[in-house]
JSON list of C-alpha atoms in Angstrom, two decimals:
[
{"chain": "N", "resi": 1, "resn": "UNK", "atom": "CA", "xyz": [60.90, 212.41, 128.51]},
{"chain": "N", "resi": 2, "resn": "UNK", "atom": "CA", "xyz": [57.80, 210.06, 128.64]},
{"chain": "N", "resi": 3, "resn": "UNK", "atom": "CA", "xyz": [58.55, 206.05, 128.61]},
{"chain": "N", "resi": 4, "resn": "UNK", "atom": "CA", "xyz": [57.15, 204.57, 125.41]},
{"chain": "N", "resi": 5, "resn": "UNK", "atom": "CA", "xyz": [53.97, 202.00, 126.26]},
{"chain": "N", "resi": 6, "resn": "UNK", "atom": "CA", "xyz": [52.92, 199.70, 124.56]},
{"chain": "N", "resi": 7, "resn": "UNK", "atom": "CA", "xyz": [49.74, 197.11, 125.38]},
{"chain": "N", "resi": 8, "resn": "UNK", "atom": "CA", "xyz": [49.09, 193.29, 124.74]},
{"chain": "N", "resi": 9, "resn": "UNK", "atom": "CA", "xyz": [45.17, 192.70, 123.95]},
{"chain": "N", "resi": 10, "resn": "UNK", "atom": "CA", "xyz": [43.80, 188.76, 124.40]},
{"chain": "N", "resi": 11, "resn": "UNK", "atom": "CA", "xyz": [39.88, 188.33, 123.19]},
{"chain": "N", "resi": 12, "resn": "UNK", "atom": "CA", "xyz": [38.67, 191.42, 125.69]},
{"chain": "N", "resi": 13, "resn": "UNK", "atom": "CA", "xyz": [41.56, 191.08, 128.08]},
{"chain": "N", "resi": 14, "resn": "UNK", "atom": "CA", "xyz": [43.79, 194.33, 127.59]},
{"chain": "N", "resi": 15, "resn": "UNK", "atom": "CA", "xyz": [46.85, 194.60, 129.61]},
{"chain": "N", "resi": 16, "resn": "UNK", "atom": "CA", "xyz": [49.61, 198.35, 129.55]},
{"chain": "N", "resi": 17, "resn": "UNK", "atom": "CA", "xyz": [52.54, 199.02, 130.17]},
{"chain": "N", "resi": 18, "resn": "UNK", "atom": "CA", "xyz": [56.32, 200.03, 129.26]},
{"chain": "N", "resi": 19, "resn": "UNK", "atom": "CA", "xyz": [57.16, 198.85, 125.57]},
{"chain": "N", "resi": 20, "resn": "UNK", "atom": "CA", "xyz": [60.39, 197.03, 127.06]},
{"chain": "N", "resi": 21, "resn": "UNK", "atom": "CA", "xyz": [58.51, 194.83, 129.75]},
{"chain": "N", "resi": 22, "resn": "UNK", "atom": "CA", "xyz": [55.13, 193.86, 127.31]},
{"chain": "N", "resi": 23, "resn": "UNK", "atom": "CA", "xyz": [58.14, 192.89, 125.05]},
{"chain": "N", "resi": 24, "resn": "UNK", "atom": "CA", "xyz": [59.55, 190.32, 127.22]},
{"chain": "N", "resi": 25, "resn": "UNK", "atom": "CA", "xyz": [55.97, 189.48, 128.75]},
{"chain": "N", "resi": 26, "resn": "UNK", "atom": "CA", "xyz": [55.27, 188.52, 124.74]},
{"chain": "N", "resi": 27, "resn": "UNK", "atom": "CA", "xyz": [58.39, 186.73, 124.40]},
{"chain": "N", "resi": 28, "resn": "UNK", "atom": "CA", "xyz": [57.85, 184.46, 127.24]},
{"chain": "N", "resi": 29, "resn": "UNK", "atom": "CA", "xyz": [54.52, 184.08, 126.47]},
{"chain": "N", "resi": 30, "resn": "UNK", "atom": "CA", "xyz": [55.54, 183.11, 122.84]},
{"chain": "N", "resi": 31, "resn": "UNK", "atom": "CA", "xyz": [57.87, 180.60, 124.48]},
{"chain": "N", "resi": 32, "resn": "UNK", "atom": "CA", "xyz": [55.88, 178.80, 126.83]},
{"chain": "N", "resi": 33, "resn": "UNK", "atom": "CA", "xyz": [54.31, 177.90, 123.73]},
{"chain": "N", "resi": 34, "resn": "UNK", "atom": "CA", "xyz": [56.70, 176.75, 121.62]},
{"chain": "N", "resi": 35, "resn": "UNK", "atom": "CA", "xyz": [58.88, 174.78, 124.52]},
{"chain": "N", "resi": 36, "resn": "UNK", "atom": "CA", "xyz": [57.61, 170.78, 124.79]},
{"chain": "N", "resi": 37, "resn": "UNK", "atom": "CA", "xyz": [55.13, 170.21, 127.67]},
{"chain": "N", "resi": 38, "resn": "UNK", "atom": "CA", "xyz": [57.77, 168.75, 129.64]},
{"chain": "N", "resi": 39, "resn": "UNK", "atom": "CA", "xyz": [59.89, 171.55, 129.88]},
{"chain": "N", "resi": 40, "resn": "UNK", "atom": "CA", "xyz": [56.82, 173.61, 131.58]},
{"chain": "N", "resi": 41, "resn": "UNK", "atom": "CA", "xyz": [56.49, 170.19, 134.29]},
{"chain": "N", "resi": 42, "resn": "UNK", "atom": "CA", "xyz": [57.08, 172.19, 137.42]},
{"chain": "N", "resi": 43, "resn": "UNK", "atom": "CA", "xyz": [59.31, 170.00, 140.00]},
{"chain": "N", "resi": 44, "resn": "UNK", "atom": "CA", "xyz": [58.15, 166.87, 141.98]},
{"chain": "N", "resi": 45, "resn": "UNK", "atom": "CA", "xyz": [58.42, 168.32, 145.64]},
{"chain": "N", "resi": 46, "resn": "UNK", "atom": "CA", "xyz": [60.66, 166.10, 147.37]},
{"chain": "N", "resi": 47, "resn": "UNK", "atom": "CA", "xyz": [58.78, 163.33, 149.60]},
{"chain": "N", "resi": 48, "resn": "UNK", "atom": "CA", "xyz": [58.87, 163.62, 153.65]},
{"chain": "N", "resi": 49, "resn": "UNK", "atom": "CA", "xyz": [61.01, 162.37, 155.64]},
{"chain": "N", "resi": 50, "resn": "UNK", "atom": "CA", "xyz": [59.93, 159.59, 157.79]},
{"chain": "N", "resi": 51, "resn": "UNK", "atom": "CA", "xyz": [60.88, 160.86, 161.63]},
{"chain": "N", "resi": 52, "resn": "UNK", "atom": "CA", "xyz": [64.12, 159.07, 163.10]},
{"chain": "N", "resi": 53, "resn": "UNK", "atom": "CA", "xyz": [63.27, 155.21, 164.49]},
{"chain": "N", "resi": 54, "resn": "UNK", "atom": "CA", "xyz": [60.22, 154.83, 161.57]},
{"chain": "N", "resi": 55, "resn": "UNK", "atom": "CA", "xyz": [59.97, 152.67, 158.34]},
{"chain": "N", "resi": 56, "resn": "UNK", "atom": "CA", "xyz": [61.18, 154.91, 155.08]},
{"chain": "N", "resi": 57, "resn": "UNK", "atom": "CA", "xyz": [58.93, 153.73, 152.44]},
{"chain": "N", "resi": 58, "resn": "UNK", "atom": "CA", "xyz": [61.30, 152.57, 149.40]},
{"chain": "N", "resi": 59, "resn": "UNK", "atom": "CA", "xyz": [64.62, 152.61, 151.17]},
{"chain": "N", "resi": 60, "resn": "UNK", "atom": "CA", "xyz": [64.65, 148.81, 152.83]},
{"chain": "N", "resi": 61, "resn": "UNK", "atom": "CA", "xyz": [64.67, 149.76, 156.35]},
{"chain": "N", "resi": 62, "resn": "UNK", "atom": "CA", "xyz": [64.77, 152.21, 159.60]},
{"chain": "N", "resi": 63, "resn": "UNK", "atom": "CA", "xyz": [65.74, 155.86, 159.38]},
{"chain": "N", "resi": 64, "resn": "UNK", "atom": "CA", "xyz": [68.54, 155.96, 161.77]},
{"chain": "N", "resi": 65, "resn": "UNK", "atom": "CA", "xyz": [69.16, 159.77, 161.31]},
{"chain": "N", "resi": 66, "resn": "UNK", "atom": "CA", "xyz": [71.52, 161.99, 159.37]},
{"chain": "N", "resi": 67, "resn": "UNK", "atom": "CA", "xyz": [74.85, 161.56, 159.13]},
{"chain": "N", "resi": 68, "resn": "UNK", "atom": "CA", "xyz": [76.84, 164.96, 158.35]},
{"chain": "N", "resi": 69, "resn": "UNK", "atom": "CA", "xyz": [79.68, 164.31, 155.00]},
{"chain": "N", "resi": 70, "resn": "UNK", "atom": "CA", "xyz": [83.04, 162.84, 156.75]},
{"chain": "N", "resi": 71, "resn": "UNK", "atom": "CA", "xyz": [85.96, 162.73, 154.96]},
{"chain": "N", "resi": 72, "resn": "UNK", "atom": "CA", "xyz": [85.34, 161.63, 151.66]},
{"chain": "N", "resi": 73, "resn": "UNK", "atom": "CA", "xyz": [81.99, 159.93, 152.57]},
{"chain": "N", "resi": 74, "resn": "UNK", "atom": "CA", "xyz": [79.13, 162.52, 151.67]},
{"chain": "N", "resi": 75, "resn": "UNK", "atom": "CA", "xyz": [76.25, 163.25, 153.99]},
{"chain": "N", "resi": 76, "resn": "UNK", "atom": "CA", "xyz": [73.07, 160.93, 154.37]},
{"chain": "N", "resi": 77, "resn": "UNK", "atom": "CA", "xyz": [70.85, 159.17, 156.07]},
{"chain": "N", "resi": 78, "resn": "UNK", "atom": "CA", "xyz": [71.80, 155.68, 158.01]},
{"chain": "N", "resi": 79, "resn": "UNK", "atom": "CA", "xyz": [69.11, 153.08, 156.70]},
{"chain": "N", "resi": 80, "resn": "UNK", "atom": "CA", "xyz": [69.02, 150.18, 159.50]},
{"chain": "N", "resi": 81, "resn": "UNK", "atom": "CA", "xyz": [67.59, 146.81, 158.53]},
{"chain": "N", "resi": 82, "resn": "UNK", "atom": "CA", "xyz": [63.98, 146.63, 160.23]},
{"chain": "N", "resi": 83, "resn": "UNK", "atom": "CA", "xyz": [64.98, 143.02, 161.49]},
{"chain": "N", "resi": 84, "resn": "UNK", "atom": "CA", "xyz": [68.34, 141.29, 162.78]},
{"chain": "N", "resi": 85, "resn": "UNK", "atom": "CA", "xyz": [69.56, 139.09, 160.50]},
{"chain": "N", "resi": 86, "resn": "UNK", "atom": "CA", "xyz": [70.51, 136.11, 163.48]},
{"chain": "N", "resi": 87, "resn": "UNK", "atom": "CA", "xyz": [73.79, 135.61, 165.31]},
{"chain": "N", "resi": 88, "resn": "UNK", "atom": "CA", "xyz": [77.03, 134.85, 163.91]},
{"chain": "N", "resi": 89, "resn": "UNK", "atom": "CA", "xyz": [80.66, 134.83, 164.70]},
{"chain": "N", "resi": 90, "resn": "UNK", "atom": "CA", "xyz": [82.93, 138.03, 163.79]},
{"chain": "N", "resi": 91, "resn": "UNK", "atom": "CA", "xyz": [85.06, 135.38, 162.03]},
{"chain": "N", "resi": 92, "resn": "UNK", "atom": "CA", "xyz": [89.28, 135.17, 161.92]},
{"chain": "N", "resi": 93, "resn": "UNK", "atom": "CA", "xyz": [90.00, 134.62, 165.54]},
{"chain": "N", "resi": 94, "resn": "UNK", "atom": "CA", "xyz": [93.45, 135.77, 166.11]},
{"chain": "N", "resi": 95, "resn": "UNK", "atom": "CA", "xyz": [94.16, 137.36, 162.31]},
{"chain": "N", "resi": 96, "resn": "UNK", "atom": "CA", "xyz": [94.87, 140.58, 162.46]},
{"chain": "N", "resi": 97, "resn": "UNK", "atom": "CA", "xyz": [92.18, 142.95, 159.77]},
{"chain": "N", "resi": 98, "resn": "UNK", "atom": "CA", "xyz": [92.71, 146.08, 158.08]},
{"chain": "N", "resi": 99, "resn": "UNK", "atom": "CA", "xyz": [88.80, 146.89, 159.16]},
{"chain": "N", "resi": 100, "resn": "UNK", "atom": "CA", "xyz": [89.59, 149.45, 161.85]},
{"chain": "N", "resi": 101, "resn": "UNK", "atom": "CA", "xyz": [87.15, 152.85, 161.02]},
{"chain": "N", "resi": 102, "resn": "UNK", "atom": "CA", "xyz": [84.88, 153.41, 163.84]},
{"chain": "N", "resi": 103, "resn": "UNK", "atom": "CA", "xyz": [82.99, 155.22, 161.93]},
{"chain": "N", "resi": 104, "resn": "UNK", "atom": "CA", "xyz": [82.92, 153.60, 158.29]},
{"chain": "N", "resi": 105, "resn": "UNK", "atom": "CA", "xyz": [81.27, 150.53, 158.32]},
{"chain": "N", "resi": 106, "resn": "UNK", "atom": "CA", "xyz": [80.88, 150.39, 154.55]},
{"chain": "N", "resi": 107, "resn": "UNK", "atom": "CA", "xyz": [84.58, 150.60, 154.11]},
{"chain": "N", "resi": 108, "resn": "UNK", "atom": "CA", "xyz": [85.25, 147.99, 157.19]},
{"chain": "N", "resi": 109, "resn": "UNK", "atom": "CA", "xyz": [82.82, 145.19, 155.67]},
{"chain": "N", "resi": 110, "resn": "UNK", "atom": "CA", "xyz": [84.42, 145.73, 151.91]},
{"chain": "N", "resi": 111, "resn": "UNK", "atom": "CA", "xyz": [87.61, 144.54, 153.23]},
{"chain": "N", "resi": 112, "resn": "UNK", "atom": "CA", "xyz": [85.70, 141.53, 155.65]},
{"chain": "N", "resi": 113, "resn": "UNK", "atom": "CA", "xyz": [84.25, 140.21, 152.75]},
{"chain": "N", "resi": 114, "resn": "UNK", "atom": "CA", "xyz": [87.66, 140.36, 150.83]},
{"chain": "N", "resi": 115, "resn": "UNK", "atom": "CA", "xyz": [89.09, 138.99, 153.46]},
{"chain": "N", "resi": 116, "resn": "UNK", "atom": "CA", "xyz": [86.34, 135.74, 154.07]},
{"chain": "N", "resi": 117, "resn": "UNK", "atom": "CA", "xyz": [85.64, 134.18, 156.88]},
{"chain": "N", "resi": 118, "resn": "UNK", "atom": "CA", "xyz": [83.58, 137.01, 158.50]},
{"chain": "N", "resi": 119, "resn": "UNK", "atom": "CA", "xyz": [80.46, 135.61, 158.60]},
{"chain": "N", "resi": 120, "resn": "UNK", "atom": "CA", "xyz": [78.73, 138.39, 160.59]},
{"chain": "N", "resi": 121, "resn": "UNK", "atom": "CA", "xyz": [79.78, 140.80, 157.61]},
{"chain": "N", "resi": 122, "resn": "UNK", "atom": "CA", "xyz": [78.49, 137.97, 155.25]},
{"chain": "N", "resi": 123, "resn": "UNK", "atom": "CA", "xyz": [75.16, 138.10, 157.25]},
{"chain": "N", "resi": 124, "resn": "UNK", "atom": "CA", "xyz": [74.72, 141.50, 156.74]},
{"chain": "N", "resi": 125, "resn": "UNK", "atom": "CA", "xyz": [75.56, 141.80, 152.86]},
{"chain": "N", "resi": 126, "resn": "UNK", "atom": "CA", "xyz": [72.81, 139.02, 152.08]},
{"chain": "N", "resi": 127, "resn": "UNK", "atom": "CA", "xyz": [70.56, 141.23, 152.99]},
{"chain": "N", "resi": 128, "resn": "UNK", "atom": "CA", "xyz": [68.36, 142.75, 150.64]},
{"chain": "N", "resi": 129, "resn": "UNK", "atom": "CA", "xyz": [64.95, 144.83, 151.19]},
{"chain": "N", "resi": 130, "resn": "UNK", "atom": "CA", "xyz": [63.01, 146.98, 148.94]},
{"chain": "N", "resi": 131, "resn": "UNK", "atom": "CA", "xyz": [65.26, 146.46, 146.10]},
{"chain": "N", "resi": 132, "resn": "UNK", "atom": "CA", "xyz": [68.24, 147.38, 147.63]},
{"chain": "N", "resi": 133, "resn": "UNK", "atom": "CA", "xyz": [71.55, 145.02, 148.22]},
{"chain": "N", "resi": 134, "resn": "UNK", "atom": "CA", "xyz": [74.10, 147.77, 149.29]},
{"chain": "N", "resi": 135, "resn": "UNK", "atom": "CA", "xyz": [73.38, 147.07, 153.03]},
{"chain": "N", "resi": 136, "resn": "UNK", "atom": "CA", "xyz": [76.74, 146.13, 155.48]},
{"chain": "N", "resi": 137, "resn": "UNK", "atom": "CA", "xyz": [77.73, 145.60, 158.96]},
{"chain": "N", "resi": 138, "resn": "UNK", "atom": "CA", "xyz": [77.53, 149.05, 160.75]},
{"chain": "N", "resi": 139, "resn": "UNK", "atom": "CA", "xyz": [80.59, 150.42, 162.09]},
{"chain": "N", "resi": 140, "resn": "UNK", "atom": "CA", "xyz": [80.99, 151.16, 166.30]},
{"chain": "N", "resi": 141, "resn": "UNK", "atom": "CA", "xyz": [80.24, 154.77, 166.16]},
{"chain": "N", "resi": 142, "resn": "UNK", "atom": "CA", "xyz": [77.34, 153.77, 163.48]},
{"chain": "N", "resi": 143, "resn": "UNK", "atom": "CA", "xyz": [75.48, 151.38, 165.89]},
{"chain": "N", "resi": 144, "resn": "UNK", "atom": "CA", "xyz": [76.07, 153.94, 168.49]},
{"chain": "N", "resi": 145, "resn": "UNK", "atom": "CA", "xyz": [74.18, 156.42, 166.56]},
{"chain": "N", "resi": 146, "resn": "UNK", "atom": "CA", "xyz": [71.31, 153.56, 166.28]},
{"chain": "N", "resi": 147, "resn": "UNK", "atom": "CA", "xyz": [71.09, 154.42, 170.00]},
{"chain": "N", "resi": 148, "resn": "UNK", "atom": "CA", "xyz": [71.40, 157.77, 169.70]},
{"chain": "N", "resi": 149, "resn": "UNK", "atom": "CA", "xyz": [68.84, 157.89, 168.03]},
{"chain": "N", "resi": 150, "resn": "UNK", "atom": "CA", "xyz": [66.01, 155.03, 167.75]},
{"chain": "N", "resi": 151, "resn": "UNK", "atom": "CA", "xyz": [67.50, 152.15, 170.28]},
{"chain": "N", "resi": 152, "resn": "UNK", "atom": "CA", "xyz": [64.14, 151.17, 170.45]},
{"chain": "N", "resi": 153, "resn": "UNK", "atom": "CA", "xyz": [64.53, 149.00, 167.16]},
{"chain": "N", "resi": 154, "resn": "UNK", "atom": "CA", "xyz": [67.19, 147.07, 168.41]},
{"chain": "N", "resi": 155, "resn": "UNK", "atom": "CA", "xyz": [66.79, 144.01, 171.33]},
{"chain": "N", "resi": 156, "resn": "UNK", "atom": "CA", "xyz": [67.49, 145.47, 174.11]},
{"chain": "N", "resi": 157, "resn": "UNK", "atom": "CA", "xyz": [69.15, 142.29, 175.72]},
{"chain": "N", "resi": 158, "resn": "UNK", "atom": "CA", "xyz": [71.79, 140.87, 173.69]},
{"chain": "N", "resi": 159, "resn": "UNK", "atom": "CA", "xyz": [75.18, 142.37, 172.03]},
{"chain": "N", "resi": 160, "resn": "UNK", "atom": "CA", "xyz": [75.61, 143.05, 168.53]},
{"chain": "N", "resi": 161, "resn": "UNK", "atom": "CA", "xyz": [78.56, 143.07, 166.14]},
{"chain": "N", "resi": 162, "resn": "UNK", "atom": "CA", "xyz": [80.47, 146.37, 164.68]},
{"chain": "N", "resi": 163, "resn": "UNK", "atom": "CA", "xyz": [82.17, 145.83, 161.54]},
{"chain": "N", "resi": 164, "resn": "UNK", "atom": "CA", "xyz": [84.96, 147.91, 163.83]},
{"chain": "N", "resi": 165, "resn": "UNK", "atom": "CA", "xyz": [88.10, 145.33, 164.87]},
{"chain": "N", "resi": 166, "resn": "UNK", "atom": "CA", "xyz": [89.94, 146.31, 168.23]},
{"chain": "N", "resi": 167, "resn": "UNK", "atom": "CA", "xyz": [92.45, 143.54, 168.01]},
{"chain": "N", "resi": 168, "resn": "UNK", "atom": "CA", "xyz": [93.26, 140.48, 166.30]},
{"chain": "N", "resi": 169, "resn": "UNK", "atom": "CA", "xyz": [91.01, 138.85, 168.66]},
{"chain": "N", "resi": 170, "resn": "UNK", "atom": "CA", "xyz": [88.57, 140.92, 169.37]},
{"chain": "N", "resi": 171, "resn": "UNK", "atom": "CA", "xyz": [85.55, 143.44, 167.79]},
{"chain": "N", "resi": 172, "resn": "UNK", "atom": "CA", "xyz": [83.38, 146.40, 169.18]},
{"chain": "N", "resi": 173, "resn": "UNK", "atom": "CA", "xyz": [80.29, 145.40, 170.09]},
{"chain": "N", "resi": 174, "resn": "UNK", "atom": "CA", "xyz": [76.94, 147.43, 171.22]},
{"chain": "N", "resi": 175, "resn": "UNK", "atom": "CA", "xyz": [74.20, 146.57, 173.99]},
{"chain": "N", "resi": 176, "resn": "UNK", "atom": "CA", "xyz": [71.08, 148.84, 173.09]},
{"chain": "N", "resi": 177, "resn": "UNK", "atom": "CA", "xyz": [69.83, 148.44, 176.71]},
{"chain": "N", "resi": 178, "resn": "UNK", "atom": "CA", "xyz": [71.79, 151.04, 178.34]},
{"chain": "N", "resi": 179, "resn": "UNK", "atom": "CA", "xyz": [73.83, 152.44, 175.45]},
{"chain": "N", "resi": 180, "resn": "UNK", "atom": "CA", "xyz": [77.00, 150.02, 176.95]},
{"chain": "N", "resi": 181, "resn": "UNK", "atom": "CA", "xyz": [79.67, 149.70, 174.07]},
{"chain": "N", "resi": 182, "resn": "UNK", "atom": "CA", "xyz": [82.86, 147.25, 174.73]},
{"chain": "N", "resi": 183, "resn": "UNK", "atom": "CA", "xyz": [84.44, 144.44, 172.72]},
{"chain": "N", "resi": 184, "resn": "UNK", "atom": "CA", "xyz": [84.17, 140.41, 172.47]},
{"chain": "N", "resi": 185, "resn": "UNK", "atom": "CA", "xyz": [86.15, 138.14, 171.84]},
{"chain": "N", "resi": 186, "resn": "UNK", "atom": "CA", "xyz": [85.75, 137.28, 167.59]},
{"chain": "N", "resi": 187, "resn": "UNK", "atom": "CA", "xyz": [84.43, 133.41, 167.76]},
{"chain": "N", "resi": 188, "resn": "UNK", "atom": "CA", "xyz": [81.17, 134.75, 169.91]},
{"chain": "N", "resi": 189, "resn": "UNK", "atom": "CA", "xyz": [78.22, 134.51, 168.15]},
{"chain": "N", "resi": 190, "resn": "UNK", "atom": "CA", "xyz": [76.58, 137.98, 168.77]},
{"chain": "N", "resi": 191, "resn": "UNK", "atom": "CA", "xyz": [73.61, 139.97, 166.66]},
{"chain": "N", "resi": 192, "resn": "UNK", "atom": "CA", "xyz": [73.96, 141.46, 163.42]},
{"chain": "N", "resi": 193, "resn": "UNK", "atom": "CA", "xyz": [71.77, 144.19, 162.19]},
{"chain": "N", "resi": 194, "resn": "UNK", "atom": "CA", "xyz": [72.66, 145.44, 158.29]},
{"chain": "N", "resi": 195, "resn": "UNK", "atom": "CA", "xyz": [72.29, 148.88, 157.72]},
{"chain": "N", "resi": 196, "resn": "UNK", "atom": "CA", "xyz": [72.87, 150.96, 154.37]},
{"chain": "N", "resi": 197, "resn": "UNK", "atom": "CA", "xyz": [73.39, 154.46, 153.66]},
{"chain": "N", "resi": 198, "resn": "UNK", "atom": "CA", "xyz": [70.93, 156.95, 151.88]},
{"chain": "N", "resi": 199, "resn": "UNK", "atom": "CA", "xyz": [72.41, 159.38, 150.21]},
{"chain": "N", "resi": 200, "resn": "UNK", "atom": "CA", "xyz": [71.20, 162.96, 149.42]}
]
């Protein structure tokens, strides 16, 4: 048995086919017409992504590279502050602090700042860039990943702060020089650099 056919003329355009598929052809012809302009937009692509150790336009810093979801933080990208923010004490010599993630600086600098007295974590949560506020003191295995990946942002000659406590008296600490990590003592006054997560 022969299909049926069936064929849509426009002005002296003429097109044939089966009856089913110039049916649906008509149909979504007929709704691309009748749907508001908007819903016809096709997406914005998404924009690039700067390489690792340059300036991401609109997210206030550095792209330190991707960080892979961990526990019940979700993947993104580590934003690091384009400049230090000065040197400042860890803060709380000899208190003991429930900021002990290596990796989770966000979560470490919360408490800081509920605690008080940190002023390295207060350092880093002043800062603000390209209309974001949401930046902290990075975490050990955070600055680590700084020079992993881009430790040519980061003085090469001087320590800087973790938001990661190793005792009551003491704090991990990161030399971007030769990738050293250790601790000192909390009433040093040792670099901060804020960083902030993007997340996608």
């Amino acid at each position: 048995m022969k299909a049926k056919t069936a064929s849509i003329k426009i002005d002296d355009f003429k097109i044939k086919g089966p009856s089913d598929r110039m049916a649906q052809l008509l149909i979504a012809g007929l709704l691309t017409q009748a749907l508001p302009p908007v819903a016809n937009v096709q997406p914005i692509a998404p924009s690039a992504i700067p390489a690792v150790g340059e300036y991401w336009p609109g997210q206030g810093g550095i792209n330190g590279g991707f960080v892979s979801a961990r526990g019940d933080v979700p993947a993104h990208y580590l934003i690091f502050a384009e400049k230090d923010v000065g040197n400042h004490e860890w803060g709380n010599r000899g208190k003991d602090s429930g900021a002990t993630s290596k990796t989770d600086g966000h979560a470490n600098s919360l408490i800081l700042l509920a605690d008080g007295d940190h002023p390295a974590a207060n350092a880093a949560d002043d800062y603000a860039a390209d209309g974001h506020s949401d930046f902290f003191l990075p975490a050990a295995a955070e600055l680590y990943q700084g020079w992993l990946n881009c430790p040519e942002v980061f003085a090469q000659d001087c320590w800087y702060w973790s938001s990661s406590q190793r005792s009551a008296y003491g704090a991990f600490v990161m030399l971007f020089g030769d990738g050293l990590q250790g601790n000192y003592g909390k009433s040093n006054e040792l670099r901060v650099r804020p960083v902030r997560r993007f997340f996608i």
